[in-house]
């Protein structure tokens, strides 16, 4: 019996195949680990919720589509727009809200066990999966 888990495969992981293996929106799948971090992929559409990660940054890479990230800080609100191939890191302690008006696929890089809705957040609607990530099915 192998000690290999889905996130420690000995073969390359095709992200397009990983994304094709599930349909749920705002419900990330863990594709691999890097040290104490999860590499997660997610399909998203519409608006997420305002939330904050007190102790960790959140890295976003847009694989397909377009993503807006609204940010609230001491200087007020602003938004960044990410096109396919763009990356952005939301600094720890920054309240933010991802929005994918026409849908997108993203890759996230976060410490293992990080809750998708952060340490504090607004009410979680039914379309948001509050999770630390789901295993990717082989």
Short mmCIF file of C-alpha atoms in Angstrom, two decimals:
data_model
loop_
_atom_site.label_atom_id
_atom_site.label_comp_id
_atom_site.label_asym_id
_atom_site.label_seq_id
_atom_site.Cartn_x
_atom_site.Cartn_y
_atom_site.Cartn_z
CA UNK A 1 0.00 0.00 0.00
CA UNK A 2 1.35 3.41 -0.96
CA UNK A 3 1.67 6.37 1.39
CA UNK A 4 0.92 8.59 -1.59
CA UNK A 5 -2.11 10.81 -1.11
CA UNK A 6 -3.92 12.69 -3.90
CA UNK A 7 -1.90 15.80 -3.03
CA UNK A 8 1.43 13.96 -3.14
CA UNK A 9 1.16 12.32 -6.54
CA UNK A 10 4.34 11.33 -8.30
CA UNK A 11 2.99 12.43 -11.65
CA UNK A 12 2.29 15.92 -12.99
CA UNK A 13 -1.16 17.36 -12.38
CA UNK A 14 -2.91 18.90 -15.38
CA UNK A 15 -4.84 21.86 -13.99
CA UNK A 16 -7.42 21.75 -16.81
CA UNK A 17 -8.16 18.12 -15.86
CA UNK A 18 -8.33 18.99 -12.16
CA UNK A 19 -10.84 21.76 -12.92
CA UNK A 20 -12.86 19.44 -15.18
CA UNK A 21 -13.23 16.93 -12.32
CA UNK A 22 -15.76 19.05 -10.40
CA UNK A 23 -18.56 21.56 -11.03
CA UNK A 24 -19.13 23.22 -7.64
CA UNK A 25 -18.55 26.98 -7.53
CA UNK A 26 -16.63 28.67 -4.70
CA UNK A 27 -15.53 25.22 -3.47
CA UNK A 28 -11.76 24.83 -3.90
CA UNK A 29 -9.96 21.55 -4.53
CA UNK A 30 -6.47 20.92 -3.20
CA UNK A 31 -4.21 19.88 -6.08
CA UNK A 32 -0.94 19.63 -4.14
CA UNK A 33 0.97 20.79 -1.08
CA UNK A 34 4.13 22.87 -0.97
CA UNK A 35 5.68 22.62 2.49
CA UNK A 36 2.89 23.80 4.82
CA UNK A 37 0.81 25.35 2.03
CA UNK A 38 -2.11 24.13 -0.08
CA UNK A 39 -2.28 24.83 -3.78
CA UNK A 40 -6.01 24.99 -4.52
CA UNK A 41 -8.03 25.46 -7.70
CA UNK A 42 -11.57 26.77 -7.80
CA UNK A 43 -14.31 27.66 -10.22
CA UNK A 44 -16.02 30.89 -9.32
CA UNK A 45 -18.87 33.03 -10.60
CA UNK A 46 -20.74 35.95 -9.11
CA UNK A 47 -19.82 37.52 -5.79
CA UNK A 48 -18.11 35.95 -2.79
CA UNK A 49 -18.32 37.54 0.65
CA UNK A 50 -16.32 40.21 2.43
CA UNK A 51 -13.79 38.42 4.63
CA UNK A 52 -10.35 38.79 6.16
CA UNK A 53 -7.47 36.43 6.93
CA UNK A 54 -5.85 37.87 10.05
CA UNK A 55 -2.56 35.96 9.92
CA UNK A 56 -1.93 35.01 6.30
CA UNK A 57 -1.70 36.53 2.85
CA UNK A 58 -3.88 35.06 0.08
CA UNK A 59 -2.36 34.49 -3.37
CA UNK A 60 -4.60 34.48 -6.48
CA UNK A 61 -3.68 33.38 -10.03
CA UNK A 62 -6.38 33.66 -12.69
CA UNK A 63 -6.27 30.56 -14.90
CA UNK A 64 -9.25 31.55 -17.05
CA UNK A 65 -11.74 34.41 -17.13
CA UNK A 66 -11.49 37.62 -15.15
CA UNK A 67 -11.53 38.33 -11.42
CA UNK A 68 -12.15 41.55 -9.54
CA UNK A 69 -11.00 41.73 -5.94
CA UNK A 70 -12.58 44.50 -3.87
CA UNK A 71 -10.35 45.61 -1.00
CA UNK A 72 -11.10 47.59 2.16
CA UNK A 73 -8.28 49.27 3.99
CA UNK A 74 -7.43 52.31 6.08
CA UNK A 75 -7.55 54.45 2.92
CA UNK A 76 -11.04 53.24 1.92
CA UNK A 77 -12.20 50.83 -0.75
CA UNK A 78 -10.55 50.02 -4.04
CA UNK A 79 -10.63 47.16 -6.52
CA UNK A 80 -8.08 45.32 -8.62
CA UNK A 81 -8.98 43.52 -11.84
CA UNK A 82 -7.10 40.38 -12.81
CA UNK A 83 -7.17 38.95 -16.32
CA UNK A 84 -6.11 35.43 -17.32
CA UNK A 85 -2.51 34.90 -16.24
CA UNK A 86 -2.50 37.74 -13.69
CA UNK A 87 -1.50 37.24 -10.05
CA UNK A 88 -2.27 39.25 -6.95
CA UNK A 89 -1.63 38.77 -3.25
CA UNK A 90 -4.13 40.13 -0.72
CA UNK A 91 -2.07 41.10 2.33
CA UNK A 92 -2.95 39.55 5.68
CA UNK A 93 -5.44 41.62 7.63
CA UNK A 94 -6.98 43.15 4.49
CA UNK A 95 -10.74 42.75 4.10
CA UNK A 96 -11.53 41.60 0.57
CA UNK A 97 -14.29 40.26 -1.65
CA UNK A 98 -13.61 38.32 -4.88
CA UNK A 99 -16.06 38.90 -7.74
CA UNK A 100 -16.16 37.00 -11.03
CA UNK A 101 -18.96 38.61 -13.03
CA UNK A 102 -18.74 36.19 -15.97
CA UNK A 103 -17.00 33.30 -14.23
CA UNK A 104 -13.37 32.37 -13.77
CA UNK A 105 -11.02 29.59 -12.76
CA UNK A 106 -8.40 30.46 -10.19
CA UNK A 107 -5.45 28.99 -8.34
CA UNK A 108 -4.94 29.88 -4.66
CA UNK A 109 -1.89 29.45 -2.48
CA UNK A 110 -2.61 29.42 1.27
CA UNK A 111 -1.35 27.74 4.45
CA UNK A 112 -2.87 24.29 4.94
CA UNK A 113 -6.02 24.53 7.03
CA UNK A 114 -6.86 28.10 6.04
CA UNK A 115 -10.64 28.55 5.99
CA UNK A 116 -11.92 30.00 2.71
CA UNK A 117 -14.12 32.51 4.53
CA UNK A 118 -11.23 33.79 6.63
CA UNK A 119 -11.10 34.55 10.32
CA UNK A 120 -14.00 36.99 10.18
CA UNK A 121 -16.63 37.46 7.51
CA UNK A 122 -20.13 38.55 6.72
CA UNK A 123 -22.98 36.01 6.71
CA UNK A 124 -22.18 32.99 4.55
CA UNK A 125 -24.84 32.46 1.83
CA UNK A 126 -25.75 29.03 0.44
CA UNK A 127 -23.60 29.44 -2.69
CA UNK A 128 -20.39 29.77 -0.63
CA UNK A 129 -18.60 26.65 0.63
CA UNK A 130 -16.89 27.50 3.93
CA UNK A 131 -14.09 24.94 3.81
CA UNK A 132 -10.37 24.37 4.22
CA UNK A 133 -10.41 22.83 0.73
CA UNK A 134 -11.57 19.49 -0.61
CA UNK A 135 -9.37 16.67 -1.82
CA UNK A 136 -9.05 16.45 -5.56
CA UNK A 137 -10.45 13.16 -6.83
CA UNK A 138 -7.95 11.24 -8.89
#
